[in-house]
Coordinates of C-alpha atoms (C1' of nucleotides) in Angstrom, one line a residue:
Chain G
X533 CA -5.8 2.5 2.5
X534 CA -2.7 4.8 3.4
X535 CA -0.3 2.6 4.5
X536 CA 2.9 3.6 6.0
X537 CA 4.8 0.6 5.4
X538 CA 5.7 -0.9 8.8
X539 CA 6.0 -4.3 7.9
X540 CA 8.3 -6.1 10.3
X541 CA 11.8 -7.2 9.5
X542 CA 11.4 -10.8 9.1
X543 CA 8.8 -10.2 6.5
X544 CA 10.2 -11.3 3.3
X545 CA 10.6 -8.5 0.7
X546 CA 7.5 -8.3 -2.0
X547 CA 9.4 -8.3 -5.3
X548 CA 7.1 -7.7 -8.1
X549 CA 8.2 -6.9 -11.7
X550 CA 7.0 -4.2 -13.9
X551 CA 4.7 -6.0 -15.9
X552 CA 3.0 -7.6 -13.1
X553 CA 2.4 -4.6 -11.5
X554 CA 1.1 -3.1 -15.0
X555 CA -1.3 -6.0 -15.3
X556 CA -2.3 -5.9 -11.6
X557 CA -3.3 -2.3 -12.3
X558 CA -5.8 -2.5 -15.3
X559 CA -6.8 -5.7 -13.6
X560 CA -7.6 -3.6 -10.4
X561 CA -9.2 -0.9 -12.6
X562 CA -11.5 -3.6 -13.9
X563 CA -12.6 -5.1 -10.9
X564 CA -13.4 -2.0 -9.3
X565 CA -15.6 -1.4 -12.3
X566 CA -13.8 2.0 -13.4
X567 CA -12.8 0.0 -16.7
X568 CA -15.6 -2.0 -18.3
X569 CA -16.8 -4.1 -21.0
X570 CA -16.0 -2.8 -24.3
X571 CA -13.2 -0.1 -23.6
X572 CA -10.6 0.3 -25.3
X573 CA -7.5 0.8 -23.7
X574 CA -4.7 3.2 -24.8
X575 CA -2.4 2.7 -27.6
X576 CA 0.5 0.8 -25.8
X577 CA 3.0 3.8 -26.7
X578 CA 0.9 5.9 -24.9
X579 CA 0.6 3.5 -22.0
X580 CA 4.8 3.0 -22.1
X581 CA 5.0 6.9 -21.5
X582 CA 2.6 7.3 -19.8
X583 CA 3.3 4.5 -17.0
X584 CA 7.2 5.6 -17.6
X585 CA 8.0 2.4 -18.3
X586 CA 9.2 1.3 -22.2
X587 CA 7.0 -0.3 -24.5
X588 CA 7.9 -3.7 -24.5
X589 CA 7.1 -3.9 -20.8
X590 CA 3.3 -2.7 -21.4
X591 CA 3.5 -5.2 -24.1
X592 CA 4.6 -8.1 -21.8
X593 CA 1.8 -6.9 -19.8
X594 CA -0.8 -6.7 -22.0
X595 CA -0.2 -10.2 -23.8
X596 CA -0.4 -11.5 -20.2
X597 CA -3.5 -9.9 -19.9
X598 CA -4.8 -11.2 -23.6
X599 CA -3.1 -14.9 -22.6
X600 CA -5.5 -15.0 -19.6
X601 CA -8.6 -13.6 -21.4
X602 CA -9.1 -10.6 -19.6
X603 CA -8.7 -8.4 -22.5
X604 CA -9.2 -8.9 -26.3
X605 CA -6.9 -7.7 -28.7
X606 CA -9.5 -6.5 -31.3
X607 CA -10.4 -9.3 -33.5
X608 CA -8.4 -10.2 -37.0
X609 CA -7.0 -6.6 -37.4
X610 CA -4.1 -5.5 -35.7
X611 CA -5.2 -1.3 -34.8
X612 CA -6.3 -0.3 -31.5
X613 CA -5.5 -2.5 -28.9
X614 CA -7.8 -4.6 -25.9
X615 CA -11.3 -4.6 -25.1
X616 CA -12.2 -5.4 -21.4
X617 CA -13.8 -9.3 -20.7
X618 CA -15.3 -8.5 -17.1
X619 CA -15.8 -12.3 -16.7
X620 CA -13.8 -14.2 -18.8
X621 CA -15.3 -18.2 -19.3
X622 CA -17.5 -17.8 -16.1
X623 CA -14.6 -17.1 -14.1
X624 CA -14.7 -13.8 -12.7
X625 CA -11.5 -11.1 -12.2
X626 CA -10.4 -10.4 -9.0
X627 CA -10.3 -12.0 -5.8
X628 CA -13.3 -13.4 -4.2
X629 CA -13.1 -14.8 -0.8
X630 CA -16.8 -14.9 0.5
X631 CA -16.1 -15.1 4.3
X632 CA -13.5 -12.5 4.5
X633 CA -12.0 -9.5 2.8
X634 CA -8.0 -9.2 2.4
X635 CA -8.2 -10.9 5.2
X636 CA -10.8 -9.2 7.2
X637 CA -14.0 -10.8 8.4
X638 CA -16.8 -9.6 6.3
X639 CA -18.7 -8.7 9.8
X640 CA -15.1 -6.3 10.3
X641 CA -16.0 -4.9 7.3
X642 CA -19.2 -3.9 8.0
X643 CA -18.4 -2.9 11.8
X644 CA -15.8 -0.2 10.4
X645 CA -18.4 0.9 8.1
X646 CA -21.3 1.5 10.2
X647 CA -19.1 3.1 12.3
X648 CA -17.1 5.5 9.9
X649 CA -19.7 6.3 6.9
X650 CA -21.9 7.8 9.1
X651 CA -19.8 9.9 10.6
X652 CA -18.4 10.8 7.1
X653 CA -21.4 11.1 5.5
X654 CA -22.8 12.9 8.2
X655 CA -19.9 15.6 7.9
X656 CA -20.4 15.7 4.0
X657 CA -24.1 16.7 4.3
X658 CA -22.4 19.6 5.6
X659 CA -20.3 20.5 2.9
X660 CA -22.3 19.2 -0.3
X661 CA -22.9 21.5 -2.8
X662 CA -25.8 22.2 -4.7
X663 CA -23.9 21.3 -8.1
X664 CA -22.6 17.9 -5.9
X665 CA -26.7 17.2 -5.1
X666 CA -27.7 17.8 -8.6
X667 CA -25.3 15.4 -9.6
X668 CA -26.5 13.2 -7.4
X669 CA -30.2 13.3 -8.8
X670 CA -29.3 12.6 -12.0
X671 CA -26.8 9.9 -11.2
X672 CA -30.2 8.2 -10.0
X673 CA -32.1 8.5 -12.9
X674 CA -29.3 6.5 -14.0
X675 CA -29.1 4.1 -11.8
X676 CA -33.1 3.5 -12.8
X677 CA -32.4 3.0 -16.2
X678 CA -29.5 0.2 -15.2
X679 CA -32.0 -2.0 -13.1
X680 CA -31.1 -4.7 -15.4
X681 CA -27.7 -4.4 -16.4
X682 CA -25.9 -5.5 -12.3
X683 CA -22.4 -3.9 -13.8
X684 CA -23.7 -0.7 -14.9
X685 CA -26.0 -0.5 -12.1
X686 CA -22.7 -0.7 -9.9
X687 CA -20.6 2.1 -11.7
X688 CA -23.1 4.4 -11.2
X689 CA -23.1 3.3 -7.7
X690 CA -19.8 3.6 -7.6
X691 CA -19.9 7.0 -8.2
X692 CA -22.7 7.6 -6.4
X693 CA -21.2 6.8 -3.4
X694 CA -17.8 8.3 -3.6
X695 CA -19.7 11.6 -4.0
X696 CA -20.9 11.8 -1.0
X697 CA -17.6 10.9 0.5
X698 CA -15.6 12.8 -1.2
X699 CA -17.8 16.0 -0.1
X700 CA -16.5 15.9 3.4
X701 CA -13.5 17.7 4.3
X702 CA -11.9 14.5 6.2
X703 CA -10.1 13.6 3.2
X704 CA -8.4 10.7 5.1
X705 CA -11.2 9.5 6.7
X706 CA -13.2 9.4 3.4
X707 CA -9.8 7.6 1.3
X708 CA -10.9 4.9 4.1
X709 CA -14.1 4.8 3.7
X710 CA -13.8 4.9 -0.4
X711 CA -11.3 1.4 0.5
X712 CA -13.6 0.2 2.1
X713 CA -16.5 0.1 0.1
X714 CA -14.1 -0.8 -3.7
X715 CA -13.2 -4.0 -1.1
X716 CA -17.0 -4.9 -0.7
X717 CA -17.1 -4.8 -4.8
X718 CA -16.6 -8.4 -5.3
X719 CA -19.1 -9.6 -3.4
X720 CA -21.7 -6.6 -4.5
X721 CA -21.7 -7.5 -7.6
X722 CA -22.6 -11.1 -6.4
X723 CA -25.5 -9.6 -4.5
X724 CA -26.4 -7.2 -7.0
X725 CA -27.4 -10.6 -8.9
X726 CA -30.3 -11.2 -6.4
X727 CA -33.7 -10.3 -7.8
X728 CA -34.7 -6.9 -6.1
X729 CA -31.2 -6.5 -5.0
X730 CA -31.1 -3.4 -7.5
X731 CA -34.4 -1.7 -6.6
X732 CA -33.3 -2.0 -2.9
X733 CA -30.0 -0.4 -3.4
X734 CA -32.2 2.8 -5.5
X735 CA -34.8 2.6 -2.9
X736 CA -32.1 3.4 -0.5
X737 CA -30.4 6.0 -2.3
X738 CA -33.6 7.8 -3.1
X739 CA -34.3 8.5 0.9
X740 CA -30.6 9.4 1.0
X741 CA -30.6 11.7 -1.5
X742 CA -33.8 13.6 0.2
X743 CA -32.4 13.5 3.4
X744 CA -29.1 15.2 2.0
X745 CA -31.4 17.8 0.3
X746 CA -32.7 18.4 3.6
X747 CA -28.6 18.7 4.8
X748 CA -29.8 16.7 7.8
X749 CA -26.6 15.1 8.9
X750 CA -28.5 12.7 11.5
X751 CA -31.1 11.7 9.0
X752 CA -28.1 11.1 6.2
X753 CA -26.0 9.2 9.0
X754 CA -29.0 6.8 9.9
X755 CA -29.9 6.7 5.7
X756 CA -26.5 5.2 5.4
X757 CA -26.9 2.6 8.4
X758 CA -30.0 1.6 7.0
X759 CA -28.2 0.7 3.4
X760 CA -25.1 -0.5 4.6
X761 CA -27.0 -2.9 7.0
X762 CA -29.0 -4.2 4.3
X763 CA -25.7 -4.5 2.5
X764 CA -24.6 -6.7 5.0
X765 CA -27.9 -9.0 5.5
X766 CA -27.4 -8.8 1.6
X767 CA -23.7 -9.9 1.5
X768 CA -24.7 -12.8 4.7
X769 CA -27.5 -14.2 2.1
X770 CA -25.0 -14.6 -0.7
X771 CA -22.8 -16.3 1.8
X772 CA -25.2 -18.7 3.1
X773 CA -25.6 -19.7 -1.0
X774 CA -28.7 -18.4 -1.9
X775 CA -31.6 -19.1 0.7
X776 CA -32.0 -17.3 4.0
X777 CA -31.3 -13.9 5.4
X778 CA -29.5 -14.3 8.8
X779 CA -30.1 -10.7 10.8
X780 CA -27.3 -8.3 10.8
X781 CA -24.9 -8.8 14.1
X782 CA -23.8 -5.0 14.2
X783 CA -21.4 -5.9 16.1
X784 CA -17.4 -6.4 15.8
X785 CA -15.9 -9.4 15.0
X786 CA -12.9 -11.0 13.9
X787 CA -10.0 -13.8 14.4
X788 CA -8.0 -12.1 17.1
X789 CA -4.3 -12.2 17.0
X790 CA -2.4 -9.7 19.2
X791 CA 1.0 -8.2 18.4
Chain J
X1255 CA -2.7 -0.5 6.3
X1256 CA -4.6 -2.5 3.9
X1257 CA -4.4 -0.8 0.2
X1258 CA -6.4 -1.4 -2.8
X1259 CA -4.4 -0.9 -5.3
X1260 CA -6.6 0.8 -7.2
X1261 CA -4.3 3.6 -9.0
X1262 CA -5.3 5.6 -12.1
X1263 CA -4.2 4.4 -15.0
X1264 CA -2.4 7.4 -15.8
X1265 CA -0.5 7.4 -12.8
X1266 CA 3.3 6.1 -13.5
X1267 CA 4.4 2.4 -12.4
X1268 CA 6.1 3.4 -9.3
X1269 CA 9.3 0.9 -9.6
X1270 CA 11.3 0.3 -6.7
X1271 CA 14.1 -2.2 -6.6
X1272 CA 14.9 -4.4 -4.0
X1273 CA 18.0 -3.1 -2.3
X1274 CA 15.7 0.2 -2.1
X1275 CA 12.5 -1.7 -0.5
X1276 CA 15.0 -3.1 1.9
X1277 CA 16.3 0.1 2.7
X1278 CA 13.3 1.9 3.3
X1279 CA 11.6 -0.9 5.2
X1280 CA 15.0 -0.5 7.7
X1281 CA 14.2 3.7 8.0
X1282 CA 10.5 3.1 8.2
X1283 CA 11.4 0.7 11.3
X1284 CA 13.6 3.2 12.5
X1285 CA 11.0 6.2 12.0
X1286 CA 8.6 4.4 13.7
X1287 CA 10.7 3.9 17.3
X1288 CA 10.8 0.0 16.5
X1289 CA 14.6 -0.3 15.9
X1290 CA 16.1 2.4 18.0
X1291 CA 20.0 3.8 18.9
X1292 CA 22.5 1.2 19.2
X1293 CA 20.1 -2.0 18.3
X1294 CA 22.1 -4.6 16.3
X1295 CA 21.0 -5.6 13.0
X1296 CA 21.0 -9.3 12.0
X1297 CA 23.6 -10.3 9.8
X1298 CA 23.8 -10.3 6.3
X1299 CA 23.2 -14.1 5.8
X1300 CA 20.2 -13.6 8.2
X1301 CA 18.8 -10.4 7.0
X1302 CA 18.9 -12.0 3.4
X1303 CA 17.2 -15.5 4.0
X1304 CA 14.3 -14.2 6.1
X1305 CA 13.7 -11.4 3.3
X1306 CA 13.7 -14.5 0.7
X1307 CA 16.5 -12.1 -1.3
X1308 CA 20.2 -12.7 -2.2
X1309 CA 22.8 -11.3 0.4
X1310 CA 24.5 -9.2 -2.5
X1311 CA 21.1 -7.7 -2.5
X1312 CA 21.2 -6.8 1.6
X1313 CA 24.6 -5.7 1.4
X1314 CA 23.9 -3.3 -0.9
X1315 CA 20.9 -1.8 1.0
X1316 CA 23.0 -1.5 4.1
X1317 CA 25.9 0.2 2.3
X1318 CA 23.2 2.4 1.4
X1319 CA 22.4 3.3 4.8
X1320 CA 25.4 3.4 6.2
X1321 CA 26.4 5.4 3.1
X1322 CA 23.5 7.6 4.0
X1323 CA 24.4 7.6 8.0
X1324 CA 21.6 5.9 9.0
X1325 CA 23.6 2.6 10.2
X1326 CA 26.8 2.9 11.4
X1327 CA 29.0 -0.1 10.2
X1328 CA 30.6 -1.2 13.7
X1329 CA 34.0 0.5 14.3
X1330 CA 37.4 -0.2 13.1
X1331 CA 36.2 -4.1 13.1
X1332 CA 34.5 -6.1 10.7
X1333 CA 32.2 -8.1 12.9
X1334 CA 28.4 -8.0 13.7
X1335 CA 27.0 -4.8 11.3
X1336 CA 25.4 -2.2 12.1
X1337 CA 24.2 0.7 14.7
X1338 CA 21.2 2.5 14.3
X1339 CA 21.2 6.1 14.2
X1340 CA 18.3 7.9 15.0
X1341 CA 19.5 11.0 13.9
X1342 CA 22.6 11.7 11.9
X1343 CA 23.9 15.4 12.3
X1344 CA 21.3 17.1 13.5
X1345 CA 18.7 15.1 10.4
X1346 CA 16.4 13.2 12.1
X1347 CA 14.8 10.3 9.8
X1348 CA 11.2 9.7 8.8
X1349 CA 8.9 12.4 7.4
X1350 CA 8.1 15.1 9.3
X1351 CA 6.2 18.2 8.1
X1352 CA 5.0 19.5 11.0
X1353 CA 1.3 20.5 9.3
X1354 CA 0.4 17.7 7.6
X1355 CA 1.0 13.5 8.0
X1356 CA 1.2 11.5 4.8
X1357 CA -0.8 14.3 2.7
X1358 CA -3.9 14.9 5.4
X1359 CA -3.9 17.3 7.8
X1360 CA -3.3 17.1 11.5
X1361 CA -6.7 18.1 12.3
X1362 CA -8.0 15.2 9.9
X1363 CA -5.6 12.8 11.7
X1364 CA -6.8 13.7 15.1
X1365 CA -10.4 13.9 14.1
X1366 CA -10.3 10.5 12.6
X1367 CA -8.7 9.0 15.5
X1368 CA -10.8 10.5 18.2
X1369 CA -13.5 8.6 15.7
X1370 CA -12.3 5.2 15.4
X1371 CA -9.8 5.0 18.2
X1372 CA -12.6 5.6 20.9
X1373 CA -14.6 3.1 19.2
X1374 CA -11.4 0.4 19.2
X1375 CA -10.2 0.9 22.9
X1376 CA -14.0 0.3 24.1
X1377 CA -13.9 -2.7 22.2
X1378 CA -11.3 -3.6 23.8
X1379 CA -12.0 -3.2 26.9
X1380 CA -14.6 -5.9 26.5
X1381 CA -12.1 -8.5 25.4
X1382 CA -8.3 -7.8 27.4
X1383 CA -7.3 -10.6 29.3
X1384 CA -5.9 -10.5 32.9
X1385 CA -2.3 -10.9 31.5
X1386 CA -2.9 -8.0 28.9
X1387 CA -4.0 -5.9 32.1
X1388 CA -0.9 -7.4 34.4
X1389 CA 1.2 -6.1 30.9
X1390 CA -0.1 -2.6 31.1
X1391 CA 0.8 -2.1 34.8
X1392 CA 3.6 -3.3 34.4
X1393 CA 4.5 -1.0 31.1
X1394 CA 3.3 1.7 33.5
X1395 CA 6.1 1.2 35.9
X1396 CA 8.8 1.2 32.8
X1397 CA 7.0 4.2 31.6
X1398 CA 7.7 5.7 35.0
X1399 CA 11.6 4.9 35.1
X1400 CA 11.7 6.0 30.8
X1401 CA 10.4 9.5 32.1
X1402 CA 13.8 11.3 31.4
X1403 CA 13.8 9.7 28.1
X1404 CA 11.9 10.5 25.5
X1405 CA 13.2 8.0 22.6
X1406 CA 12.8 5.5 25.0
X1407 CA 9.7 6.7 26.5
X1408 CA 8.2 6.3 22.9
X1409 CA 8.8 2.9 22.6
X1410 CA 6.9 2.1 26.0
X1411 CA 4.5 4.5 25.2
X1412 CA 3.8 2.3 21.3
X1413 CA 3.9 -1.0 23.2
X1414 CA 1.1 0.5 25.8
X1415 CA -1.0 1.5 22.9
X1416 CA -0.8 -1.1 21.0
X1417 CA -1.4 -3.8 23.3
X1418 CA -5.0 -2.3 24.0
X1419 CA -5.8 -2.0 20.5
X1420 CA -5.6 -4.9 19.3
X1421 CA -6.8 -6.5 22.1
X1422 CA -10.0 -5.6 20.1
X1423 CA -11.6 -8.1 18.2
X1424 CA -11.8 -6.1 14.9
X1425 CA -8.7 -5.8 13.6
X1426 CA -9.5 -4.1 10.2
X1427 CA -10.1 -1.3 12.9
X1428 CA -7.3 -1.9 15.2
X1429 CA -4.9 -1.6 12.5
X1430 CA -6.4 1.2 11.6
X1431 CA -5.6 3.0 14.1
X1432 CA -2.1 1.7 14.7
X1433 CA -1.7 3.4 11.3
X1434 CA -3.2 6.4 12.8
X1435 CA -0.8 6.0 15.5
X1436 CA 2.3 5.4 14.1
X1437 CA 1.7 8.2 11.5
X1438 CA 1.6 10.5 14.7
X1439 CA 5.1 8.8 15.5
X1440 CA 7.5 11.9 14.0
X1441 CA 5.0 14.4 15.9
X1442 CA 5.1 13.1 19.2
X1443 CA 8.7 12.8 19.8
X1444 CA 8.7 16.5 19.4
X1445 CA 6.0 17.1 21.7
X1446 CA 7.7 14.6 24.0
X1447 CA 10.6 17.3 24.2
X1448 CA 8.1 19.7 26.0
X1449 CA 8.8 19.4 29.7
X1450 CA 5.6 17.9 31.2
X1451 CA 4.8 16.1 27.9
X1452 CA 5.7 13.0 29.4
X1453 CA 4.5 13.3 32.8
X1454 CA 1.1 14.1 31.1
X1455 CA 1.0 11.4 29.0
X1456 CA 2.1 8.6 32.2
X1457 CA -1.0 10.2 34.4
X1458 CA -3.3 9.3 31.1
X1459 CA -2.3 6.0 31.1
X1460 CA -2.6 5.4 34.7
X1461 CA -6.4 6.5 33.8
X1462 CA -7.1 4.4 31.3
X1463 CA -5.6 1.2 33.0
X1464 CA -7.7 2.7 35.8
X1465 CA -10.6 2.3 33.6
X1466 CA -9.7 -0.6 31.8
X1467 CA -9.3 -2.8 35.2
X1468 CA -13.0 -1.5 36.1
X1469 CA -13.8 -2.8 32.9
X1470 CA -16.1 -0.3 32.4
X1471 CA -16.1 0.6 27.7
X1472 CA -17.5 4.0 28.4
X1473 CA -14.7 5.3 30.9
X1474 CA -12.3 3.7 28.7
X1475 CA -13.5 5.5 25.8
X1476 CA -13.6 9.1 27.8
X1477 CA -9.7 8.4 29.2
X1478 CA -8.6 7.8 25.5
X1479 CA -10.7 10.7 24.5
X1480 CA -9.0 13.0 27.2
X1481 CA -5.9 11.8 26.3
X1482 CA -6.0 12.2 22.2
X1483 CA -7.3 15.5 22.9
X1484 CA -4.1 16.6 24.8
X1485 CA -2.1 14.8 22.3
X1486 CA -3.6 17.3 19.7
X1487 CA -2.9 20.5 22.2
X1488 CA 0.4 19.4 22.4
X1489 CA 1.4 19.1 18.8
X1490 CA -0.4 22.2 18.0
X1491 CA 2.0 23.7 20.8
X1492 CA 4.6 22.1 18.5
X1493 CA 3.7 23.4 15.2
X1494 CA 3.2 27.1 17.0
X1495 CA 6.7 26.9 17.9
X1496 CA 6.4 26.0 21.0
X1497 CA 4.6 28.8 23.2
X1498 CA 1.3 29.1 23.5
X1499 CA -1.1 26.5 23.6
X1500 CA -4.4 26.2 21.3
X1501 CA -7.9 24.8 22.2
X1502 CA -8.5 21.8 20.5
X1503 CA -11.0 21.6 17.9
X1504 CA -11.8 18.6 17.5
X1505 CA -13.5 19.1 14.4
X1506 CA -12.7 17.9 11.2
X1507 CA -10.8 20.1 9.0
X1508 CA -8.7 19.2 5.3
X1509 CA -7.5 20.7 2.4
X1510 CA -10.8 19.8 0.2
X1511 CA -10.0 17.9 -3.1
X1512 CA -13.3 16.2 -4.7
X1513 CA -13.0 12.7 -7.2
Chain D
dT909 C1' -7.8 7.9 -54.3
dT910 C1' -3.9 9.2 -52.4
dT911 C1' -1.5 10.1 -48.3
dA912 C1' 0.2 10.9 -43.7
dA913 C1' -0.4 9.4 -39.1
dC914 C1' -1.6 6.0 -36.5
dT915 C1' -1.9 1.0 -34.7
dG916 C1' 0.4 -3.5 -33.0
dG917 C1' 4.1 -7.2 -34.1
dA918 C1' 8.6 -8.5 -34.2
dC919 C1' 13.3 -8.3 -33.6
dT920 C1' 18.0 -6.4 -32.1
dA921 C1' 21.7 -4.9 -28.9
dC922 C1' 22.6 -3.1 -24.4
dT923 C1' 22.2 -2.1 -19.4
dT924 C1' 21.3 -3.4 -14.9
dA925 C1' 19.4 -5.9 -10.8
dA926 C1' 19.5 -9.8 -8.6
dC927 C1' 21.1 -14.5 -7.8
dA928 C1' 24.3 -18.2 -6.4
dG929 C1' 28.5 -19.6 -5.2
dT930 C1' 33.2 -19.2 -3.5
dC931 C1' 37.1 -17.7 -0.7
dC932 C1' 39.2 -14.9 2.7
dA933 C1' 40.5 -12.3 7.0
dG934 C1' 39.1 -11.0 11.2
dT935 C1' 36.1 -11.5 15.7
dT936 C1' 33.8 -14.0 19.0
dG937 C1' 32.7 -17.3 22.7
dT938 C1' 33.8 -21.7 24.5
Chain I
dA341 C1' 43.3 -23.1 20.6
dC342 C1' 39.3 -24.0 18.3
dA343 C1' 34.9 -23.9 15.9
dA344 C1' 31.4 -20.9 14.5
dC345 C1' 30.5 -16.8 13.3
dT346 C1' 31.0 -12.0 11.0
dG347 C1' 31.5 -8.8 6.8
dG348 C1' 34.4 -8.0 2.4
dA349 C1' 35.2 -9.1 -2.1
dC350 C1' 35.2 -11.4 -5.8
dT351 C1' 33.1 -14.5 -9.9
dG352 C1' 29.8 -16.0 -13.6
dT353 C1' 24.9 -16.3 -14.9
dT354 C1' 20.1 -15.2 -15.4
dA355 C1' 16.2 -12.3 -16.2
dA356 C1' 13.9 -7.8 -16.7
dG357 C1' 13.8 -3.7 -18.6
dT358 C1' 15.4 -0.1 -22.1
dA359 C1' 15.9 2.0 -26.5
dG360 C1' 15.9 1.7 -31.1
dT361 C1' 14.5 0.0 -35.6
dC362 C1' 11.6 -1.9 -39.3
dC363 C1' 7.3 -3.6 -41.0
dA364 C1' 2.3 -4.4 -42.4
dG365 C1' -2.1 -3.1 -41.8
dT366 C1' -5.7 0.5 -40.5
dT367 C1' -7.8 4.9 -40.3
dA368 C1' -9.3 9.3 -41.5
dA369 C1' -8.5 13.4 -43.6
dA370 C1' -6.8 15.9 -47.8

DNA sequence: TTTAACTGGACTACTTAACAGTCCAGTTGT
DNA sequence: ACAACTGGACTGTTAAGTAGTCCAGTTAAA
């Protein structure tokens, strides 16, 4: 999340140029699902000033981008620039490691969620306001009419989600949570491919929605452990390829490995 | 900690050279009590090959920061390289706004880490080893002979800390809250100014080794409870200029700013 | 239909960061 | 006295990024 940069001295120096760090951010902004199939991204002068960098930089970028397939430069014609390939040949952006997370166990995931959602979540029943729980309403008659459609279905839960965190006044505490959950994205959208994986998820943020109606922090705290605990079971399934549902630990876990 | 990179698109490509990551990866180590007054840095030829970069490339960060006082080229002679200065006429080093850490608040900081942290150290009380105990007892006695010292006090003080939290087996969490922690760096070696600061602080960590040798989670918790709470009295005391002293609050508490 | 404002493609000349290598004078510890 | 270091000071080279220009095609409004 917020990292003050304390890596030690006998780490070598991450150099990264311009353009990588250009593609590695629209890359980033797909896989999180903010950019999606079919957009169009800016004109690349308006990227250059934009990004303050010059325009043959965005344009190393984006040919990178084009030479892997992750965007289209709009077919024949030469206006407007890229449209977003979320998977690209069956190969899928971003990074997907299904037994650990930037290297974090899965189950450390999950521990630090249980854990911290609920207590922000709990504080942002508090301070949600009727506009934010209206919002919320409708971004579930949404979410019904993107049962089918996994990546859509996921935006809305996207936003859905950050929402809520974003209502409570912990702003550093919710930043967390918010990297938290975009890491679990990869693997969502894997689960999210399980029949009745949708309907669960809407199930679940029905009964949270009513229980933040009711500004109920308990009742919103243990809404959130049921979800993120069938996340998890979810996630586990998916692991396992396919088949069984192992119960969710709820417990820590991790490779140790002290200072 | 652990970033997503996940950056608006509108946001500018924040370049930074090499000389200058080198640079600020020397202050950040110095800001955060690791290298302290008088340490030696490795030589050029060193510092270049274990940051994988040309030694034109240290030089030129250390000319920086000798340029900028922050390392002291040795005197008159030409040998080994370079002093740390922890503060250079009166300017200390690091960030240090006395309300707010990194963009959050104090109150969020403190909130957040009575959160996690008490969660962590339980953890790890399940999980130290003898020679991690044997360690703390024996930081405890340097802590005791540091007490006239506050730099140097610090430094104990990190090394105490750190050795319990990641003693825990989630490390997502634990470095967490090392963040957290070393965040509160710039803040507590003002409080430690405060006479009694540090005499405090010793007696809480002869309680929680207390209740870390019973092995007992819940004590553990309580003693790092007690002890963050004082931590937050104190820099309150701080950032009152320096008379009295406020409850804590323990509460949440940010400047609001919704997605 | 004409026209003005866009788009991306392509190319130039220039600046700068970083690299790799060398040589030197002084300091250290054996 | 010696070998093994240290930082200082050069060199030439490579690669990234900048700033500018010109062009051909598209778009939408006049």
């Amino acid at each position: 999340m917020m990292p003050v940069p304390l890596s030690p001295l006998h780490e070598a120096i991450h150099k990264q140029t311009a353009k990588e760090m250009i593609r590695d951010k629209i890359v980033s902004l797909i896989a999180s699902g903010i950019l999606q199939v079919g957009d169009e991204l800016p004109s690349e002068r308006e990227l250059a000033s934009m990004l303050m960098v010059s325009r043959e930089t965005v344009r190393g970028a984006v040919q990178r981008l084009a030479g892997e397939g992750i965007v289209q430069v709009s077919q024949g014609a030469r206006t407007r620039i890229a449209n977003v390939n979320v998977d690209v040949g069956g190969q899928r952006i971003g990074v997907t490691n299904p037994t650990s997370i930037n290297g974090y166990s899965l189950d450390a995931v999950h521990a630090a969620r249980l854990l911290v959602e609920t207590a922000v979540v709990a504080d942002a029943a508090k301070h949600l306001s009727t506009e934010d729980i209206k919002r919320l309403e409708e971004s579930i008659l949404v979410q019904e009419q993107a049962c089918n459609d996994p990546v859509r279905f996921l935006i809305c839960d996207r936003e859905f989600h950050l929402t809520i965190y974003y209502a409570s006044e912990n702003r550093l505490l919710a930043d967390f949570v918010v990297d938290l959950y975009t890491y679990m994205l990869d693997h969502r959208r894997i689960a999210m491919g399980k029949p009745g994986a949708i309907e669960k998820s809407l199930e679940d943020h029905r009964f949270i929605v009513r229980a933040l109606k009711m500004r109920n922090p308990e009742a919103v705290s243990a809404a959130f452990s049921e979800h993120i605990l069938r996340i998890h079971d979810t996630s586990l399934a998916v692991d396992a390829d396919g088949a069984g549902f192992k119960p969710a630990p709820a417990s820590w876990g991790n490779e140790k490995e002290p200072a």
